[in-house]
Amino acid sequence: MFRAIADEAVINRMGFNNAGAAALAQKLSGWKKSGRWPRHPVGINLGKSKITPLEDAAEDYADSFRALRDLADFFVINVSSPNTPNLRQLQDKAALDEIFAAVQQLNSVQKPILVKVAPDLSFTALDEILELAAPRHLAGIVATNTTVARPPTSDAALQTIYAETGGLSGRPLRARSTEVVRHLFKQTNGRLPIIGVGGIFTADDAWEKIAAGASLVQIYTAMVYEGPGVARKIVRGLVQRMKQAGVSDLKEIIGSAV
Ligand SMILES: Cc1cc2nc3c(=O)[nH]c(=O)nc-3n(C[C@H](O)[C@H](O)[C@H](O)COP(=O)(O)O)c2cc1C
């Protein structure tokens, strides 16, 4: 992981560095049994193992879902990380449809299943994914993952960091991910819940994502630069902005800028 400090950005090529679905299931069951389950909703991001060939991807996602389906409130199918070789090819409509079908077949408990998309997809490619939302009963879409693009810079130190392979997150991603959220909201007439993520550091950034159509927001890089207190700062700032705008329910803002 590399910090591009002047831009408040991060490049990471961590991959899915975890012990796998079985180990996670064991840990989460332990929490349940010992009364340590959090009070907030728990979501699990599912990614294919690096060593699984693409043609076996659907089975890999389904196996992880089977191991974990009783242990979280919602699931996100991640086909957009740039750090697992060829993973993003699974955003292709036919490949994705196969994954959704395999997972939904095991989903008799009807856990919400969302999909997470890359900011580098064209609007046409995003529209193809949206065509699967209704037939495959998707609960929503997470926009966006990190980008393989790099912002232009004349700063030599930043240029060195931006030459690193990996996904870029943080401030330089903000505008593009908002654009993707806006497009998805427009195309679905606001009928598909969107989790907006990418470059949110402040209440204004969160407001921008909500006004573009997000009904939930997520942060990562802001935590790296500012620590966990940033969540409280954003929430307090949103309350302020609601007062200024004379809004009593943030839902009124969802998609208001589209
Ligand atoms: C170190 C690091 C690891 C990440 N790992 C994952 C991951 O495993 N799955 C995933 O869907 N996104 C992952 N992401 C992407 C973030 O969830 C988020 O979509 C992206 O960083 C954009 O948001 P941000 O600008 O607030 O960081 C990771 C990001 C970072 C910086």
PDB file of C-alpha atoms and ligand atoms in Angstrom:
ATOM      1  CA  MET A   1       0.000   0.000   0.000  1.00  0.00           C
ATOM      2  CA  PHE A   2       1.359   3.435  -0.980  1.00  0.00           C
ATOM      3  CA  ARG A   3       0.219   6.844   0.239  1.00  0.00           C
ATOM      4  CA  ALA A   4       0.113   9.734  -2.218  1.00  0.00           C
ATOM      5  CA  ILE A   5      -0.066  12.199   0.629  1.00  0.00           C
ATOM      6  CA  ALA A   6      -0.303  15.492  -1.277  1.00  0.00           C
ATOM      7  CA  ASP A   7      -3.398  14.146  -3.073  1.00  0.00           C
ATOM      8  CA  GLU A   8      -4.843  12.307  -0.050  1.00  0.00           C
ATOM      9  CA  ALA A   9      -4.862   9.172  -2.149  1.00  0.00           C
ATOM     10  CA  VAL A  10      -3.775   5.589  -1.637  1.00  0.00           C
ATOM     11  CA  ILE A  11      -2.621   2.961  -4.093  1.00  0.00           C
ATOM     12  CA  ASN A  12      -3.059  -0.586  -2.870  1.00  0.00           C
ATOM     13  CA  ARG A  13      -2.346  -3.960  -4.339  1.00  0.00           C
ATOM     14  CA  MET A  14      -3.214  -5.987  -1.265  1.00  0.00           C
ATOM     15  CA  GLY A  15      -5.388  -8.520  -3.082  1.00  0.00           C
ATOM     16  CA  PHE A  16      -7.728 -10.508  -0.872  1.00  0.00           C
ATOM     17  CA  ASN A  17      -5.187 -11.100   1.861  1.00  0.00           C
ATOM     18  CA  ASN A  18      -7.340 -13.034   4.287  1.00  0.00           C
ATOM     19  CA  ALA A  19      -7.618 -16.589   5.575  1.00  0.00           C
ATOM     20  CA  GLY A  20     -10.681 -17.405   3.463  1.00  0.00           C
ATOM     21  CA  ALA A  21     -14.400 -18.031   3.901  1.00  0.00           C
ATOM     22  CA  ALA A  22     -14.122 -21.053   6.216  1.00  0.00           C
ATOM     23  CA  ALA A  23     -11.866 -19.221   8.659  1.00  0.00           C
ATOM     24  CA  LEU A  24     -14.142 -16.170   8.593  1.00  0.00           C
ATOM     25  CA  ALA A  25     -17.196 -18.362   9.225  1.00  0.00           C
ATOM     26  CA  GLN A  26     -15.469 -19.841  12.243  1.00  0.00           C
ATOM     27  CA  LYS A  27     -14.574 -16.421  13.621  1.00  0.00           C
ATOM     28  CA  LEU A  28     -18.051 -14.970  13.104  1.00  0.00           C
ATOM     29  CA  SER A  29     -19.801 -18.013  14.644  1.00  0.00           C
ATOM     30  CA  GLY A  30     -17.524 -17.601  17.658  1.00  0.00           C
ATOM     31  CA  TRP A  31     -18.657 -13.982  17.986  1.00  0.00           C
ATOM     32  CA  LYS A  32     -22.314 -15.036  17.758  1.00  0.00           C
ATOM     33  CA  LYS A  33     -21.948 -17.755  20.396  1.00  0.00           C
ATOM     34  CA  SER A  34     -20.075 -15.544  22.829  1.00  0.00           C
ATOM     35  CA  GLY A  35     -22.534 -12.635  22.545  1.00  0.00           C
ATOM     36  CA  ARG A  36     -20.018 -10.370  20.824  1.00  0.00           C
ATOM     37  CA  TRP A  37     -22.161  -9.795  17.716  1.00  0.00           C
ATOM     38  CA  PRO A  38     -22.244  -6.102  16.767  1.00  0.00           C
ATOM     39  CA  ARG A  39     -25.532  -4.203  16.923  1.00  0.00           C
ATOM     40  CA  HIS A  40     -25.055  -2.709  13.472  1.00  0.00           C
ATOM     41  CA  PRO A  41     -25.692  -4.580  10.203  1.00  0.00           C
ATOM     42  CA  VAL A  42     -22.797  -6.751   9.034  1.00  0.00           C
ATOM     43  CA  GLY A  43     -21.936  -7.034   5.344  1.00  0.00           C
ATOM     44  CA  ILE A  44     -19.487  -9.409   3.727  1.00  0.00           C
ATOM     45  CA  ASN A  45     -17.557  -8.653   0.542  1.00  0.00           C
ATOM     46  CA  LEU A  46     -17.054 -11.809  -1.526  1.00  0.00           C
ATOM     47  CA  GLY A  47     -14.074 -12.153  -3.846  1.00  0.00           C
ATOM     48  CA  LYS A  48     -12.825 -15.100  -5.816  1.00  0.00           C
ATOM     49  CA  SER A  49      -9.565 -16.771  -4.764  1.00  0.00           C
ATOM     50  CA  LYS A  50      -6.577 -15.739  -6.845  1.00  0.00           C
ATOM     51  CA  ILE A  51      -5.841 -19.368  -7.775  1.00  0.00           C
ATOM     52  CA  THR A  52      -9.365 -20.183  -8.985  1.00  0.00           C
ATOM     53  CA  PRO A  53      -9.533 -20.037 -12.790  1.00  0.00           C
ATOM     54  CA  LEU A  54     -12.081 -17.612 -14.217  1.00  0.00           C
ATOM     55  CA  GLU A  55     -14.232 -20.433 -15.594  1.00  0.00           C
ATOM     56  CA  ASP A  56     -14.729 -21.725 -12.031  1.00  0.00           C
ATOM     57  CA  ALA A  57     -15.487 -18.301 -10.579  1.00  0.00           C
ATOM     58  CA  ALA A  58     -19.229 -18.822 -10.095  1.00  0.00           C
ATOM     59  CA  GLU A  59     -18.607 -21.930  -8.025  1.00  0.00           C
ATOM     60  CA  ASP A  60     -15.976 -20.114  -5.949  1.00  0.00           C
ATOM     61  CA  TYR A  61     -18.370 -17.232  -5.100  1.00  0.00           C
ATOM     62  CA  ALA A  62     -21.135 -19.747  -4.371  1.00  0.00           C
ATOM     63  CA  ASP A  63     -18.878 -21.763  -2.033  1.00  0.00           C
ATOM     64  CA  SER A  64     -17.967 -18.643  -0.064  1.00  0.00           C
ATOM     65  CA  PHE A  65     -21.610 -17.604   0.110  1.00  0.00           C
ATOM     66  CA  ARG A  66     -22.642 -21.073   1.324  1.00  0.00           C
ATOM     67  CA  ALA A  67     -20.078 -20.914   4.134  1.00  0.00           C
ATOM     68  CA  LEU A  68     -21.111 -17.420   5.222  1.00  0.00           C
ATOM     69  CA  ARG A  69     -24.766 -16.901   4.279  1.00  0.00           C
ATOM     70  CA  ASP A  70     -26.091 -17.259   7.843  1.00  0.00           C
ATOM     71  CA  LEU A  71     -23.419 -14.988   9.275  1.00  0.00           C
ATOM     72  CA  ALA A  72     -24.087 -11.598   7.724  1.00  0.00           C
ATOM     73  CA  ASP A  73     -26.976  -9.296   6.913  1.00  0.00           C
ATOM     74  CA  PHE A  74     -25.961  -8.572   3.326  1.00  0.00           C
ATOM     75  CA  PHE A  75     -23.357  -9.641   0.758  1.00  0.00           C
ATOM     76  CA  VAL A  76     -21.448  -7.756  -1.911  1.00  0.00           C
ATOM     77  CA  ILE A  77     -20.140  -9.616  -4.930  1.00  0.00           C
ATOM     78  CA  ASN A  78     -16.829  -7.980  -5.685  1.00  0.00           C
ATOM     79  CA  VAL A  79     -15.824  -8.325  -9.307  1.00  0.00           C
ATOM     80  CA  SER A  80     -14.085  -4.970  -9.453  1.00  0.00           C
ATOM     81  CA  SER A  81     -10.822  -5.232  -7.515  1.00  0.00           C
ATOM     82  CA  PRO A  82      -7.865  -4.562  -9.821  1.00  0.00           C
ATOM     83  CA  ASN A  83      -5.565  -6.652  -7.627  1.00  0.00           C
ATOM     84  CA  THR A  84      -6.750 -10.186  -8.314  1.00  0.00           C
ATOM     85  CA  PRO A  85      -5.588 -11.048 -11.841  1.00  0.00           C
ATOM     86  CA  ASN A  86      -8.422 -10.904 -14.396  1.00  0.00           C
ATOM     87  CA  LEU A  87     -11.099 -10.499 -11.711  1.00  0.00           C
ATOM     88  CA  ARG A  88     -12.594  -7.474 -13.461  1.00  0.00           C
ATOM     89  CA  GLN A  89     -13.339  -9.584 -16.535  1.00  0.00           C
ATOM     90  CA  LEU A  90     -16.123 -11.045 -14.402  1.00  0.00           C
ATOM     91  CA  GLN A  91     -17.976  -7.742 -14.823  1.00  0.00           C
ATOM     92  CA  ASP A  92     -18.810  -9.029 -18.280  1.00  0.00           C
ATOM     93  CA  LYS A  93     -22.580  -9.579 -18.378  1.00  0.00           C
ATOM     94  CA  ALA A  94     -22.564 -13.332 -19.098  1.00  0.00           C
ATOM     95  CA  ALA A  95     -19.899 -14.118 -16.489  1.00  0.00           C
ATOM     96  CA  LEU A  96     -21.644 -12.004 -13.893  1.00  0.00           C
ATOM     97  CA  ASP A  97     -24.988 -13.576 -14.629  1.00  0.00           C
ATOM     98  CA  GLU A  98     -23.491 -16.995 -13.962  1.00  0.00           C
ATOM     99  CA  ILE A  99     -22.158 -15.814 -10.581  1.00  0.00           C
ATOM    100  CA  PHE A 100     -25.486 -14.230  -9.561  1.00  0.00           C
ATOM    101  CA  ALA A 101     -27.362 -17.395 -10.587  1.00  0.00           C
ATOM    102  CA  ALA A 102     -25.035 -19.668  -8.592  1.00  0.00           C
ATOM    103  CA  VAL A 103     -25.247 -17.487  -5.481  1.00  0.00           C
ATOM    104  CA  GLN A 104     -28.999 -16.879  -5.646  1.00  0.00           C
ATOM    105  CA  GLN A 105     -29.600 -20.597  -6.002  1.00  0.00           C
ATOM    106  CA  LEU A 106     -28.210 -20.975  -2.482  1.00  0.00           C
ATOM    107  CA  ASN A 107     -30.051 -17.946  -1.169  1.00  0.00           C
ATOM    108  CA  SER A 108     -33.262 -19.451   0.181  1.00  0.00           C
ATOM    109  CA  VAL A 109     -32.832 -17.195   3.216  1.00  0.00           C
ATOM    110  CA  GLN A 110     -33.069 -14.218   0.806  1.00  0.00           C
ATOM    111  CA  LYS A 111     -30.081 -12.284   2.074  1.00  0.00           C
ATOM    112  CA  PRO A 112     -29.608  -9.046   0.100  1.00  0.00           C
ATOM    113  CA  ILE A 113     -26.988  -9.538  -2.615  1.00  0.00           C
ATOM    114  CA  LEU A 114     -25.292  -6.465  -4.086  1.00  0.00           C
ATOM    115  CA  VAL A 115     -22.590  -6.092  -6.717  1.00  0.00           C
ATOM    116  CA  LYS A 116     -19.582  -3.786  -6.553  1.00  0.00           C
ATOM    117  CA  VAL A 117     -18.407  -2.146  -9.769  1.00  0.00           C
ATOM    118  CA  ALA A 118     -15.221  -0.502 -11.006  1.00  0.00           C
ATOM    119  CA  PRO A 119     -15.089   3.225 -11.782  1.00  0.00           C
ATOM    120  CA  ASP A 120     -13.280   2.363 -15.006  1.00  0.00           C
ATOM    121  CA  LEU A 121     -16.313   0.714 -16.618  1.00  0.00           C
ATOM    122  CA  SER A 122     -18.006   2.580 -19.441  1.00  0.00           C
ATOM    123  CA  PHE A 123     -21.631   3.662 -19.004  1.00  0.00           C
ATOM    124  CA  THR A 124     -22.551   1.012 -21.593  1.00  0.00           C
ATOM    125  CA  ALA A 125     -20.895  -1.720 -19.512  1.00  0.00           C
ATOM    126  CA  LEU A 126     -22.644  -0.419 -16.387  1.00  0.00           C
ATOM    127  CA  ASP A 127     -25.976  -0.514 -18.216  1.00  0.00           C
ATOM    128  CA  GLU A 128     -25.390  -4.168 -19.097  1.00  0.00           C
ATOM    129  CA  ILE A 129     -24.855  -4.978 -15.430  1.00  0.00           C
ATOM    130  CA  LEU A 130     -28.052  -3.108 -14.581  1.00  0.00           C
ATOM    131  CA  GLU A 131     -29.949  -5.385 -16.966  1.00  0.00           C
ATOM    132  CA  LEU A 132     -29.202  -8.253 -14.564  1.00  0.00           C
ATOM    133  CA  ALA A 133     -30.516  -6.452 -11.487  1.00  0.00           C
ATOM    134  CA  ALA A 134     -34.187  -7.335 -11.826  1.00  0.00           C
ATOM    135  CA  PRO A 135     -33.919 -10.929 -13.127  1.00  0.00           C
ATOM    136  CA  ARG A 136     -31.282 -11.811 -10.542  1.00  0.00           C
ATOM    137  CA  HIS A 137     -33.012  -9.978  -7.678  1.00  0.00           C
ATOM    138  CA  LEU A 138     -30.081  -7.749  -6.835  1.00  0.00           C
ATOM    139  CA  ALA A 139     -30.595  -5.676  -3.717  1.00  0.00           C
ATOM    140  CA  GLY A 140     -28.296  -2.903  -4.859  1.00  0.00           C
ATOM    141  CA  ILE A 141     -25.033  -1.783  -6.370  1.00  0.00           C
ATOM    142  CA  VAL A 142     -21.866  -0.506  -4.721  1.00  0.00           C
ATOM    143  CA  ALA A 143     -20.179   2.238  -6.727  1.00  0.00           C
ATOM    144  CA  THR A 144     -17.232   2.285  -6.845  1.00  0.00           C
ATOM    145  CA  ASN A 145     -14.119   0.235  -6.214  1.00  0.00           C
ATOM    146  CA  THR A 146     -10.616   1.672  -6.746  1.00  0.00           C
ATOM    147  CA  THR A 147      -9.464   2.883 -10.173  1.00  0.00           C
ATOM    148  CA  VAL A 148      -6.580   1.812 -12.385  1.00  0.00           C
ATOM    149  CA  ALA A 149      -6.489   5.369 -13.780  1.00  0.00           C
ATOM    150  CA  ARG A 150      -4.068   7.976 -12.411  1.00  0.00           C
ATOM    151  CA  PRO A 151      -4.628  11.712 -12.027  1.00  0.00           C
ATOM    152  CA  PRO A 152      -2.320  13.984 -13.999  1.00  0.00           C
ATOM    153  CA  THR A 153       0.383  15.535 -11.836  1.00  0.00           C
ATOM    154  CA  SER A 154       3.596  17.487 -12.311  1.00  0.00           C
ATOM    155  CA  ASP A 155       4.753  16.637  -8.776  1.00  0.00           C
ATOM    156  CA  ALA A 156       7.722  14.239  -9.066  1.00  0.00           C
ATOM    157  CA  ALA A 157       7.031  12.492  -5.739  1.00  0.00           C
ATOM    158  CA  LEU A 158       3.422  11.815  -6.747  1.00  0.00           C
ATOM    159  CA  GLN A 159       4.511  10.612 -10.188  1.00  0.00           C
ATOM    160  CA  THR A 160       6.738   8.000  -8.526  1.00  0.00           C
ATOM    161  CA  ILE A 161       3.891   6.732  -6.379  1.00  0.00           C
ATOM    162  CA  TYR A 162       1.397   6.788  -9.248  1.00  0.00           C
ATOM    163  CA  ALA A 163       3.769   4.543 -11.226  1.00  0.00           C
ATOM    164  CA  GLU A 164       3.016   1.753  -8.713  1.00  0.00           C
ATOM    165  CA  THR A 165       0.622  -0.974  -9.815  1.00  0.00           C
ATOM    166  CA  GLY A 166      -2.646  -1.193  -7.913  1.00  0.00           C
ATOM    167  CA  GLY A 167      -5.996   0.448  -7.325  1.00  0.00           C
ATOM    168  CA  LEU A 168      -6.140   4.158  -6.549  1.00  0.00           C
ATOM    169  CA  SER A 169      -8.558   5.412  -3.913  1.00  0.00           C
ATOM    170  CA  GLY A 170      -9.163   8.642  -2.041  1.00  0.00           C
ATOM    171  CA  ARG A 171      -9.659  12.236  -3.185  1.00  0.00           C
ATOM    172  CA  PRO A 172      -8.749  11.847  -6.880  1.00  0.00           C
ATOM    173  CA  LEU A 173     -11.444   9.138  -7.207  1.00  0.00           C
ATOM    174  CA  ARG A 174     -14.264  11.262  -5.786  1.00  0.00           C
ATOM    175  CA  ALA A 175     -15.585  12.909  -8.933  1.00  0.00           C
ATOM    176  CA  ARG A 176     -15.573   9.770 -11.101  1.00  0.00           C
ATOM    177  CA  SER A 177     -17.300   7.618  -8.507  1.00  0.00           C
ATOM    178  CA  THR A 178     -19.952  10.317  -8.036  1.00  0.00           C
ATOM    179  CA  GLU A 179     -20.432  10.350 -11.807  1.00  0.00           C
ATOM    180  CA  VAL A 180     -20.970   6.578 -11.776  1.00  0.00           C
ATOM    181  CA  VAL A 181     -23.469   6.855  -8.896  1.00  0.00           C
ATOM    182  CA  ARG A 182     -25.356   9.572 -10.825  1.00  0.00           C
ATOM    183  CA  HIS A 183     -25.485   7.459 -13.969  1.00  0.00           C
ATOM    184  CA  LEU A 184     -26.740   4.378 -12.114  1.00  0.00           C
ATOM    185  CA  PHE A 185     -29.416   6.409 -10.319  1.00  0.00           C
ATOM    186  CA  LYS A 186     -30.585   7.993 -13.563  1.00  0.00           C
ATOM    187  CA  GLN A 187     -30.726   4.701 -15.434  1.00  0.00           C
ATOM    188  CA  THR A 188     -32.745   2.979 -12.693  1.00  0.00           C
ATOM    189  CA  ASN A 189     -35.000   5.965 -11.891  1.00  0.00           C
ATOM    190  CA  GLY A 190     -33.762   5.624  -8.341  1.00  0.00           C
ATOM    191  CA  ARG A 191     -35.306   2.177  -7.955  1.00  0.00           C
ATOM    192  CA  LEU A 192     -32.084   0.294  -7.173  1.00  0.00           C
ATOM    193  CA  PRO A 193     -30.344   1.166  -3.880  1.00  0.00           C
ATOM    194  CA  ILE A 194     -26.819   2.499  -4.430  1.00  0.00           C
ATOM    195  CA  ILE A 195     -23.985   2.489  -1.903  1.00  0.00           C
ATOM    196  CA  GLY A 196     -21.766   5.434  -2.852  1.00  0.00           C
ATOM    197  CA  VAL A 197     -18.035   5.089  -2.223  1.00  0.00           C
ATOM    198  CA  GLY A 198     -14.941   6.819  -3.492  1.00  0.00           C
ATOM    199  CA  GLY A 199     -13.072   9.787  -2.080  1.00  0.00           C
ATOM    200  CA  ILE A 200     -15.489  10.702   0.706  1.00  0.00           C
ATOM    201  CA  PHE A 201     -13.602  12.659   3.385  1.00  0.00           C
ATOM    202  CA  THR A 202     -16.126  15.254   4.523  1.00  0.00           C
ATOM    203  CA  ALA A 203     -19.840  15.782   5.022  1.00  0.00           C
ATOM    204  CA  ASP A 204     -19.905  17.735   1.757  1.00  0.00           C
ATOM    205  CA  ASP A 205     -18.400  14.748  -0.070  1.00  0.00           C
ATOM    206  CA  ALA A 206     -21.009  12.429   1.472  1.00  0.00           C
ATOM    207  CA  TRP A 207     -23.779  14.908   0.598  1.00  0.00           C
ATOM    208  CA  GLU A 208     -22.544  14.963  -3.007  1.00  0.00           C
ATOM    209  CA  LYS A 209     -22.802  11.153  -3.240  1.00  0.00           C
ATOM    210  CA  ILE A 210     -26.279  11.148  -1.672  1.00  0.00           C
ATOM    211  CA  ALA A 211     -27.507  13.933  -3.962  1.00  0.00           C
ATOM    212  CA  ALA A 212     -26.138  11.915  -6.898  1.00  0.00           C
ATOM    213  CA  GLY A 213     -28.268   8.957  -5.822  1.00  0.00           C
ATOM    214  CA  ALA A 214     -26.557   7.046  -3.016  1.00  0.00           C
ATOM    215  CA  SER A 215     -28.796   5.891  -0.191  1.00  0.00           C
ATOM    216  CA  LEU A 216     -25.812   4.716   1.830  1.00  0.00           C
ATOM    217  CA  VAL A 217     -22.168   5.790   1.770  1.00  0.00           C
ATOM    218  CA  GLN A 218     -18.943   3.984   2.551  1.00  0.00           C
ATOM    219  CA  ILE A 219     -15.458   5.262   3.339  1.00  0.00           C
ATOM    220  CA  TYR A 220     -12.023   3.690   3.394  1.00  0.00           C
ATOM    221  CA  THR A 221      -9.149   6.033   2.488  1.00  0.00           C
ATOM    222  CA  ALA A 222     -10.458   8.811   4.738  1.00  0.00           C
ATOM    223  CA  MET A 223     -10.001   6.342   7.612  1.00  0.00           C
ATOM    224  CA  VAL A 224      -6.370   5.842   6.548  1.00  0.00           C
ATOM    225  CA  TYR A 225      -5.667   9.595   6.647  1.00  0.00           C
ATOM    226  CA  GLU A 226      -7.920  10.714   9.475  1.00  0.00           C
ATOM    227  CA  GLY A 227      -8.659   7.664  11.610  1.00  0.00           C
ATOM    228  CA  PRO A 228     -12.068   6.302  12.658  1.00  0.00           C
ATOM    229  CA  GLY A 229     -13.189   9.657  14.154  1.00  0.00           C
ATOM    230  CA  VAL A 230     -13.835  10.822  10.581  1.00  0.00           C
ATOM    231  CA  ALA A 231     -17.148   8.911  10.581  1.00  0.00           C
ATOM    232  CA  ARG A 232     -18.491  10.993  13.467  1.00  0.00           C
ATOM    233  CA  LYS A 233     -17.230  14.187  11.812  1.00  0.00           C
ATOM    234  CA  ILE A 234     -19.059  13.323   8.593  1.00  0.00           C
ATOM    235  CA  VAL A 235     -22.304  12.420  10.377  1.00  0.00           C
ATOM    236  CA  ARG A 236     -22.250  15.638  12.419  1.00  0.00           C
ATOM    237  CA  GLY A 237     -21.547  17.651   9.290  1.00  0.00           C
ATOM    238  CA  LEU A 238     -24.464  15.998   7.494  1.00  0.00           C
ATOM    239  CA  VAL A 239     -26.783  16.980  10.347  1.00  0.00           C
ATOM    240  CA  GLN A 240     -25.541  20.580   9.969  1.00  0.00           C
ATOM    241  CA  ARG A 241     -26.163  20.568   6.225  1.00  0.00           C
ATOM    242  CA  MET A 242     -29.638  19.128   6.729  1.00  0.00           C
ATOM    243  CA  LYS A 243     -30.434  22.013   9.067  1.00  0.00           C
ATOM    244  CA  GLN A 244     -29.100  24.544   6.556  1.00  0.00           C
ATOM    245  CA  ALA A 245     -31.166  22.964   3.778  1.00  0.00           C
ATOM    246  CA  GLY A 246     -34.269  22.714   5.976  1.00  0.00           C
ATOM    247  CA  VAL A 247     -34.413  18.958   5.457  1.00  0.00           C
ATOM    248  CA  SER A 248     -35.654  16.660   8.222  1.00  0.00           C
ATOM    249  CA  ASP A 249     -34.958  13.347   6.476  1.00  0.00           C
ATOM    250  CA  LEU A 250     -31.793  12.685   4.476  1.00  0.00           C
ATOM    251  CA  LYS A 251     -33.879  10.483   2.153  1.00  0.00           C
ATOM    252  CA  GLU A 252     -35.208  13.687   0.592  1.00  0.00           C
ATOM    253  CA  ILE A 253     -31.696  14.389  -0.696  1.00  0.00           C
ATOM    254  CA  ILE A 254     -31.137  11.031  -2.400  1.00  0.00           C
ATOM    255  CA  GLY A 255     -30.801  11.706  -6.117  1.00  0.00           C
ATOM    256  CA  SER A 256     -31.830  15.364  -5.734  1.00  0.00           C
ATOM    257  CA  ALA A 257     -28.936  16.515  -7.971  1.00  0.00           C
ATOM    258  CA  VAL A 258     -29.812  14.128 -10.809  1.00  0.00           C
TER     259      VAL A 258
HETATM  260  C1  LIG B   1      -6.162  -1.038   1.372  1.00  0.00           C
HETATM  261  C2  LIG B   1      -7.471  -1.210   0.663  1.00  0.00           C
HETATM  262  C3  LIG B   1      -8.048  -2.472   0.559  1.00  0.00           C
HETATM  263  C4  LIG B   1      -9.278  -2.653  -0.113  1.00  0.00           C
HETATM  264  N1  LIG B   1      -9.821  -3.901  -0.189  1.00  0.00           N
HETATM  265  C5  LIG B   1     -11.028  -4.065  -0.804  1.00  0.00           C
HETATM  266  C6  LIG B   1     -11.646  -5.354  -0.862  1.00  0.00           C
HETATM  267  O1  LIG B   1     -11.135  -6.340  -0.355  1.00  0.00           O
HETATM  268  N2  LIG B   1     -12.845  -5.451  -1.488  1.00  0.00           N
HETATM  269  C7  LIG B   1     -13.471  -4.360  -2.057  1.00  0.00           C
HETATM  270  O2  LIG B   1     -14.565  -4.491  -2.601  1.00  0.00           O
HETATM  271  N3  LIG B   1     -12.897  -3.144  -2.009  1.00  0.00           N
HETATM  272  C8  LIG B   1     -11.708  -2.968  -1.394  1.00  0.00           C
HETATM  273  N4  LIG B   1     -11.153  -1.722  -1.357  1.00  0.00           N
HETATM  274  C9  LIG B   1     -11.834  -0.585  -2.024  1.00  0.00           C
HETATM  275  C10 LIG B   1     -12.652   0.255  -1.038  1.00  0.00           C
HETATM  276  O3  LIG B   1     -13.632  -0.531  -0.410  1.00  0.00           O
HETATM  277  C11 LIG B   1     -13.331   1.435  -1.755  1.00  0.00           C
HETATM  278  O4  LIG B   1     -14.240   0.945  -2.692  1.00  0.00           O
HETATM  279  C12 LIG B   1     -12.311   2.330  -2.465  1.00  0.00           C
HETATM  280  O5  LIG B   1     -11.121   2.454  -1.700  1.00  0.00           O
HETATM  281  C13 LIG B   1     -12.863   3.730  -2.731  1.00  0.00           C
HETATM  282  O6  LIG B   1     -13.246   4.371  -1.534  1.00  0.00           O
HETATM  283  P1  LIG B   1     -12.301   5.391  -0.718  1.00  0.00           P
HETATM  284  O7  LIG B   1     -11.849   6.449  -1.688  1.00  0.00           O
HETATM  285  O8  LIG B   1     -13.170   5.911   0.396  1.00  0.00           O
HETATM  286  O9  LIG B   1     -11.163   4.598  -0.202  1.00  0.00           O
HETATM  287  C14 LIG B   1      -9.926  -1.523  -0.682  1.00  0.00           C
HETATM  288  C15 LIG B   1      -9.342  -0.245  -0.571  1.00  0.00           C
HETATM  289  C16 LIG B   1      -8.129  -0.078   0.086  1.00  0.00           C
HETATM  290  C17 LIG B   1      -7.526   1.319   0.171  1.00  0.00           C
END
